[in-house]
Short mmCIF file of C-alpha atoms in Angstrom, two decimals:
data_model
loop_
_atom_site.label_atom_id
_atom_site.label_comp_id
_atom_site.label_asym_id
_atom_site.label_seq_id
_atom_site.Cartn_x
_atom_site.Cartn_y
_atom_site.Cartn_z
CA UNK A 1 201.56 -14.28 -44.24
CA UNK A 2 199.60 -17.25 -45.52
CA UNK A 3 199.10 -17.42 -49.28
CA UNK A 4 196.98 -19.55 -51.57
CA UNK A 5 198.22 -23.12 -51.76
CA UNK A 6 198.35 -24.43 -55.33
CA UNK A 7 199.59 -27.89 -54.36
CA UNK A 8 197.01 -30.48 -55.37
CA UNK A 9 196.20 -33.41 -53.15
CA UNK A 10 198.19 -36.33 -54.61
CA UNK A 11 195.53 -38.84 -53.51
CA UNK A 12 192.71 -37.36 -55.61
CA UNK A 13 192.10 -39.49 -58.69
CA UNK A 14 189.72 -39.04 -61.61
CA UNK A 15 190.65 -42.17 -63.52
CA UNK A 16 188.35 -44.84 -64.94
CA UNK A 17 187.18 -47.61 -62.63
CA UNK A 18 187.09 -51.26 -63.64
CA UNK A 19 183.32 -51.14 -64.17
CA UNK A 20 183.60 -48.05 -66.37
CA UNK A 21 186.04 -49.86 -68.64
CA UNK A 22 183.49 -52.55 -69.47
CA UNK A 23 182.15 -52.20 -73.00
CA UNK A 24 178.36 -52.34 -73.14
CA UNK A 25 178.59 -54.54 -76.22
CA UNK A 26 180.33 -57.21 -74.11
CA UNK A 27 177.52 -57.40 -71.58
CA UNK A 28 175.47 -60.58 -71.83
CA UNK A 29 172.19 -58.66 -72.09
CA UNK A 30 173.38 -56.20 -74.76
CA UNK A 31 171.91 -58.21 -77.65
CA UNK A 32 169.11 -60.72 -77.21
CA UNK A 33 168.50 -63.67 -79.50
CA UNK A 34 164.78 -62.83 -79.59
CA UNK A 35 164.07 -59.19 -78.80
CA UNK A 36 160.43 -59.23 -79.86
CA UNK A 37 157.78 -58.23 -77.35
CA UNK A 38 154.10 -59.15 -77.50
CA UNK A 39 153.42 -56.12 -79.71
CA UNK A 40 155.89 -57.38 -82.28
CA UNK A 41 154.53 -60.92 -82.12
CA UNK A 42 150.93 -59.82 -82.65
CA UNK A 43 152.06 -57.66 -85.58
CA UNK A 44 153.90 -60.64 -87.07
CA UNK A 45 150.93 -62.99 -86.60
CA UNK A 46 148.56 -60.49 -88.16
CA UNK A 47 150.79 -60.10 -91.24
CA UNK A 48 151.43 -63.83 -91.45
CA UNK A 49 147.70 -64.59 -91.29
CA UNK A 50 147.24 -62.61 -94.52
CA UNK A 51 149.52 -65.12 -96.25
CA UNK A 52 147.63 -68.19 -95.03
CA UNK A 53 144.67 -69.11 -97.21
CA UNK A 54 141.35 -70.16 -95.76
CA UNK A 55 139.70 -73.16 -97.43
CA UNK A 56 135.93 -73.49 -97.44
CA UNK A 57 133.89 -76.69 -97.14
CA UNK A 58 134.49 -77.43 -100.83
CA UNK A 59 138.24 -77.34 -100.19
CA UNK A 60 138.65 -74.21 -102.27
CA UNK A 61 140.68 -71.11 -101.29
CA UNK A 62 138.31 -68.53 -99.83
CA UNK A 63 140.09 -65.43 -98.51
CA UNK A 64 142.68 -65.60 -95.70
CA UNK A 65 142.91 -65.83 -91.90
CA UNK A 66 143.49 -62.11 -91.30
CA UNK A 67 140.07 -61.55 -89.73
CA UNK A 68 140.86 -64.34 -87.28
CA UNK A 69 143.21 -62.01 -85.41
CA UNK A 70 142.80 -58.50 -86.83
CA UNK A 71 139.43 -57.68 -85.30
CA UNK A 72 140.65 -58.10 -81.73
CA UNK A 73 141.39 -54.94 -79.78
CA UNK A 74 144.84 -56.20 -78.74
CA UNK A 75 145.79 -56.71 -82.38
CA UNK A 76 144.52 -53.25 -83.28
CA UNK A 77 146.73 -51.79 -80.56
CA UNK A 78 149.73 -53.71 -81.91
CA UNK A 79 148.98 -52.24 -85.35
CA UNK A 80 148.88 -48.77 -83.79
CA UNK A 81 152.18 -49.35 -81.98
CA UNK A 82 153.91 -50.38 -85.21
CA UNK A 83 152.56 -47.41 -87.15
CA UNK A 84 155.39 -45.49 -88.82
CA UNK A 85 154.46 -41.87 -89.47
CA UNK A 86 157.78 -40.90 -91.05
CA UNK A 87 156.75 -41.74 -94.62
CA UNK A 88 153.49 -39.80 -94.64
CA UNK A 89 155.25 -36.89 -92.89
CA UNK A 90 157.82 -36.89 -95.68
CA UNK A 91 154.98 -36.85 -98.21
CA UNK A 92 153.38 -33.84 -96.55
CA UNK A 93 156.73 -32.03 -96.42
CA UNK A 94 157.41 -32.74 -100.09
CA UNK A 95 153.89 -31.65 -101.09
CA UNK A 96 154.04 -28.36 -99.20
CA UNK A 97 157.52 -27.64 -100.55
CA UNK A 98 156.39 -28.33 -104.12
CA UNK A 99 153.43 -25.95 -103.85
CA UNK A 100 155.60 -23.28 -102.21
CA UNK A 101 158.07 -23.37 -105.12
CA UNK A 102 155.44 -23.62 -107.87
CA UNK A 103 155.19 -20.68 -110.28
CA UNK A 104 152.00 -21.56 -112.14
CA UNK A 105 149.11 -23.85 -111.41
CA UNK A 106 149.07 -27.01 -113.51
CA UNK A 107 147.87 -30.59 -113.17
CA UNK A 108 150.89 -31.49 -111.03
CA UNK A 109 150.14 -28.72 -108.54
CA UNK A 110 146.48 -29.75 -108.51
CA UNK A 111 147.49 -33.39 -107.95
CA UNK A 112 149.68 -32.42 -104.99
CA UNK A 113 146.87 -30.39 -103.41
CA UNK A 114 144.48 -33.29 -104.01
CA UNK A 115 146.90 -35.66 -102.29
CA UNK A 116 147.14 -33.41 -99.24
CA UNK A 117 143.36 -33.61 -98.83
CA UNK A 118 143.36 -37.36 -99.43
CA UNK A 119 146.24 -37.96 -97.01
CA UNK A 120 144.16 -36.26 -94.32
CA UNK A 121 141.13 -38.35 -95.28
CA UNK A 122 143.38 -41.43 -95.14
CA UNK A 123 144.44 -40.60 -91.56
CA UNK A 124 140.79 -39.96 -90.66
CA UNK A 125 139.90 -43.37 -92.06
CA UNK A 126 142.58 -45.05 -89.94
CA UNK A 127 141.40 -43.27 -86.79
CA UNK A 128 137.82 -44.22 -87.60
CA UNK A 129 138.78 -47.90 -88.06
CA UNK A 130 140.68 -47.88 -84.76
CA UNK A 131 137.70 -46.35 -82.98
CA UNK A 132 135.22 -48.86 -84.42
CA UNK A 133 137.40 -51.80 -83.34
CA UNK A 134 138.20 -50.43 -79.89
CA UNK A 135 135.94 -51.46 -77.05
CA UNK A 136 133.98 -49.09 -74.83
CA UNK A 137 135.54 -48.65 -71.42
CA UNK A 138 139.12 -49.16 -72.56
CA UNK A 139 141.65 -46.33 -72.49
CA UNK A 140 142.12 -46.50 -76.26
CA UNK A 141 138.41 -46.01 -76.86
CA UNK A 142 138.25 -43.16 -74.35
CA UNK A 143 141.25 -41.38 -75.89
CA UNK A 144 139.89 -41.74 -79.42
CA UNK A 145 136.41 -40.58 -78.41
CA UNK A 146 137.78 -37.51 -76.65
CA UNK A 147 140.17 -36.59 -79.50
CA UNK A 148 137.57 -37.03 -82.24
CA UNK A 149 134.78 -35.28 -80.36
CA UNK A 150 136.79 -32.30 -79.14
CA UNK A 151 139.01 -31.61 -82.16
CA UNK A 152 139.01 -33.81 -85.20
CA UNK A 153 135.35 -33.98 -86.16
CA UNK A 154 135.16 -30.20 -86.52
CA UNK A 155 138.38 -30.12 -88.53
CA UNK A 156 137.13 -32.93 -90.77
CA UNK A 157 133.92 -31.01 -91.45
CA UNK A 158 135.98 -27.98 -92.52
CA UNK A 159 138.15 -30.20 -94.72
CA UNK A 160 135.10 -31.70 -96.46
CA UNK A 161 133.68 -28.22 -97.11
CA UNK A 162 137.01 -27.03 -98.55
CA UNK A 163 137.40 -30.24 -100.56
CA UNK A 164 133.97 -29.76 -102.13
CA UNK A 165 134.88 -26.19 -103.05
CA UNK A 166 138.22 -27.26 -104.52
CA UNK A 167 136.55 -30.01 -106.56
CA UNK A 168 133.87 -27.70 -107.93
CA UNK A 169 136.38 -25.00 -108.89
CA UNK A 170 138.92 -27.29 -110.61
CA UNK A 171 141.68 -27.05 -108.01
CA UNK A 172 142.19 -30.83 -107.87
CA UNK A 173 143.56 -33.52 -110.15
CA UNK A 174 143.93 -37.29 -109.55
CA UNK A 175 147.39 -38.81 -109.98
CA UNK A 176 147.75 -42.47 -109.00
CA UNK A 177 151.40 -42.56 -110.10
CA UNK A 178 152.60 -40.43 -107.19
CA UNK A 179 154.93 -42.28 -104.79
CA UNK A 180 152.72 -41.16 -101.90
CA UNK A 181 149.65 -42.80 -103.44
CA UNK A 182 149.65 -45.64 -100.83
CA UNK A 183 148.75 -43.03 -98.21
CA UNK A 184 145.74 -41.49 -99.94
CA UNK A 185 142.11 -42.32 -99.32
CA UNK A 186 141.41 -44.58 -102.30
CA UNK A 187 137.62 -44.29 -102.57
CA UNK A 188 135.42 -41.24 -102.92
CA UNK A 189 135.40 -39.79 -99.42
CA UNK A 190 132.05 -38.13 -100.04
CA UNK A 191 130.42 -41.60 -100.08
CA UNK A 192 132.46 -43.02 -97.19
CA UNK A 193 130.97 -44.76 -94.15
CA UNK A 194 132.26 -43.29 -90.91
CA UNK A 195 131.08 -43.76 -87.35
CA UNK A 196 128.50 -41.24 -86.16
CA UNK A 197 130.98 -39.89 -83.60
CA UNK A 198 132.46 -37.85 -86.48
CA UNK A 199 129.17 -36.04 -87.10
CA UNK A 200 129.58 -32.41 -86.05
CA UNK A 201 126.08 -31.05 -85.68
CA UNK A 202 124.02 -29.34 -83.00
CA UNK A 203 120.79 -30.89 -84.25
CA UNK A 204 119.07 -33.29 -81.86
CA UNK A 205 117.62 -35.25 -84.78
CA UNK A 206 119.65 -38.39 -85.58
CA UNK A 207 121.35 -38.16 -88.95
CA UNK A 208 123.25 -40.75 -90.98
CA UNK A 209 126.85 -40.22 -92.06
CA UNK A 210 125.91 -40.04 -95.75
CA UNK A 211 123.21 -37.45 -95.03
CA UNK A 212 125.66 -35.49 -92.91
CA UNK A 213 128.25 -35.41 -95.71
CA UNK A 214 125.61 -34.26 -98.17
CA UNK A 215 124.53 -31.47 -95.84
CA UNK A 216 128.01 -29.93 -95.65
CA UNK A 217 128.14 -26.93 -97.97
CA UNK A 218 131.28 -26.14 -99.92
CA UNK A 219 133.39 -23.41 -98.34
CA UNK A 220 136.18 -21.49 -100.06
CA UNK A 221 137.48 -19.66 -96.99
CA UNK A 222 140.52 -21.95 -96.98
CA UNK A 223 141.58 -20.30 -100.24
CA UNK A 224 142.52 -16.63 -100.40
CA UNK A 225 140.86 -14.03 -102.63
CA UNK A 226 144.07 -13.40 -104.58
CA UNK A 227 143.81 -12.69 -108.28
CA UNK A 228 145.76 -15.80 -109.33
CA UNK A 229 144.93 -19.40 -108.59
CA UNK A 230 148.50 -20.32 -107.69
CA UNK A 231 148.46 -17.74 -104.89
CA UNK A 232 145.13 -19.11 -103.71
CA UNK A 233 146.55 -22.64 -103.65
CA UNK A 234 149.66 -21.52 -101.76
CA UNK A 235 147.46 -19.77 -99.20
CA UNK A 236 145.36 -22.92 -98.79
CA UNK A 237 148.47 -25.11 -98.42
CA UNK A 238 149.76 -22.92 -95.58
CA UNK A 239 146.45 -23.22 -93.76
CA UNK A 240 146.30 -26.98 -94.34
CA UNK A 241 149.51 -27.38 -92.32
CA UNK A 242 147.45 -26.79 -89.17
CA UNK A 243 145.15 -29.68 -90.07
CA UNK A 244 148.13 -31.92 -90.75
CA UNK A 245 149.65 -31.10 -87.35
CA UNK A 246 146.38 -31.92 -85.57
CA UNK A 247 145.74 -35.24 -87.31
CA UNK A 248 149.37 -36.41 -87.19
CA UNK A 249 149.56 -35.30 -83.56
CA UNK A 250 146.51 -37.40 -82.69
CA UNK A 251 148.10 -40.51 -84.18
CA UNK A 252 151.45 -39.76 -82.51
CA UNK A 253 149.83 -39.65 -79.07
CA UNK A 254 148.07 -42.95 -79.65
CA UNK A 255 151.31 -44.59 -80.81
CA UNK A 256 153.15 -43.23 -77.77
CA UNK A 257 150.49 -44.51 -75.36
CA UNK A 258 149.97 -47.89 -77.07
CA UNK A 259 152.05 -49.94 -74.55
CA UNK A 260 149.68 -48.90 -71.77
CA UNK A 261 146.64 -49.65 -73.94
CA UNK A 262 147.94 -53.15 -74.70
CA UNK A 263 148.74 -53.87 -71.07
CA UNK A 264 145.17 -52.98 -70.15
CA UNK A 265 143.68 -55.37 -72.74
CA UNK A 266 145.93 -58.21 -71.54
CA UNK A 267 145.37 -57.76 -67.83
CA UNK A 268 141.95 -56.14 -67.38
CA UNK A 269 139.92 -57.08 -70.45
CA UNK A 270 138.03 -60.37 -70.34
CA UNK A 271 135.93 -60.08 -73.50
CA UNK A 272 138.36 -61.48 -76.07
CA UNK A 273 137.02 -64.08 -78.48
CA UNK A 274 137.99 -67.63 -77.37
CA UNK A 275 140.46 -68.06 -80.24
CA UNK A 276 142.22 -64.79 -79.40
CA UNK A 277 142.20 -65.54 -75.68
CA UNK A 278 144.09 -68.78 -76.40
CA UNK A 279 146.52 -66.99 -78.70
CA UNK A 280 147.20 -64.23 -76.18
CA UNK A 281 147.67 -66.79 -73.39
CA UNK A 282 150.19 -68.62 -75.57
CA UNK A 283 152.10 -65.40 -76.27
CA UNK A 284 152.22 -64.63 -72.56
CA UNK A 285 153.67 -68.10 -71.85
CA UNK A 286 156.03 -67.78 -74.80
CA UNK A 287 157.89 -65.08 -72.87
CA UNK A 288 159.38 -67.79 -70.65
CA UNK A 289 160.82 -69.56 -73.69
CA UNK A 290 162.16 -66.23 -74.93
CA UNK A 291 163.75 -65.56 -71.54
CA UNK A 292 165.48 -68.93 -71.67
CA UNK A 293 166.88 -68.56 -75.18
CA UNK A 294 167.99 -65.00 -74.45
CA UNK A 295 170.33 -66.37 -71.76
CA UNK A 296 172.32 -68.37 -74.31
CA UNK A 297 175.07 -65.72 -74.48
CA UNK A 298 175.64 -65.89 -70.73
CA UNK A 299 175.55 -69.68 -70.74
CA UNK A 300 178.07 -69.78 -73.59
CA UNK A 301 180.47 -67.42 -71.81
CA UNK A 302 180.12 -69.32 -68.54
CA UNK A 303 180.85 -72.59 -70.34
CA UNK A 304 183.90 -71.17 -72.13
CA UNK A 305 185.53 -69.45 -69.16
CA UNK A 306 184.55 -71.91 -66.42
CA UNK A 307 184.53 -75.27 -68.21
CA UNK A 308 186.98 -74.85 -71.10
CA UNK A 309 189.52 -72.38 -69.69
CA UNK A 310 188.77 -73.50 -66.11
CA UNK A 311 189.13 -69.98 -64.79
CA UNK A 312 188.07 -69.34 -61.22
CA UNK A 313 187.00 -66.03 -59.69
CA UNK A 314 189.64 -64.40 -57.50
CA UNK A 315 189.13 -64.32 -53.79
CA UNK A 316 187.57 -61.17 -52.43
CA UNK A 317 190.14 -58.53 -51.47
CA UNK A 318 189.29 -56.15 -48.63
CA UNK A 319 189.49 -52.46 -49.35
CA UNK A 320 192.50 -50.52 -48.11
CA UNK A 321 192.97 -46.82 -47.61
CA UNK A 322 195.89 -44.49 -46.88
CA UNK A 323 195.25 -41.77 -44.31
CA UNK A 324 197.40 -38.64 -44.00
CA UNK A 325 197.14 -36.35 -40.98
CA UNK A 326 198.33 -32.77 -41.23
CA UNK A 327 198.51 -30.22 -38.45
CA UNK A 328 196.43 -27.12 -38.66
CA UNK A 329 198.55 -24.08 -39.51
CA UNK A 330 198.04 -22.47 -36.13
CA UNK A 331 199.13 -25.63 -34.21
CA UNK A 332 202.84 -26.38 -33.63
CA UNK A 333 202.46 -29.93 -32.35
CA UNK A 334 199.84 -32.46 -31.32
CA UNK A 335 200.26 -35.84 -29.63
CA UNK A 336 198.37 -38.69 -31.30
#
């Protein structure tokens, strides 16, 4: 009677091949001398231009060269791509945690709540600046217009109404010493100047942004009707998390899609200012120089092994294989 055969095939191997033994760190393309792409270069040029002074006709320093590059849509996209949301996310997390653990309402709690509002206004200001600089017809402009029109303008209106209520009822306190202060809207948001796309109204009569802000009535529905202010603030903080998710999510999508936006402005957008067109053309050509210098590791290894050690590649060796024939169990013999 035939039983199960536990004898393993001696030719089956699961070892590591020569290619699998190669360490990635030893590959010539593992580290490049210059790993910057055009996004990184535009970001660098924009920051560098803020350090270079502009001299007027009287040979006196008069501002810098930032506007020379910053107002171009490609530069704006590079700024978006380099945007790091981790710090402001940490600020929101710390603020919400502080309010959650607070026992009584004091100036510190009020300052934290104030910063949450102003962080959201800060993000709104960034999105507004990106929209104003983007050009109609480009994917960036279309994405911003759709996001603002369908979601953010309504949320911003609710935030303004709640902010007015909080200001009137002494829920807020300014604290410029907070470590998250760089991410707050510095000016009075109620006198800001936003694009009309943020206006959330059903009226057919044109209205200015300032008039629109003035027309928004304060609304305390964000705060609960609890007997103590600290409970009201905690309730408001929980509801504000939804607004944070929406605004941070909008920026995250733009950052994620920024490579495609930049590619479109480089390949299909012909309305750059002459100075920026020359700069972008130079950066495109600069890639060839980068490609050359990034081959220095390979050239060095080739020189060392081929010229110094004078090693030569081995001749090609044909593959070989061992074949074993076994008779089927029901066959006594077979002539090959």
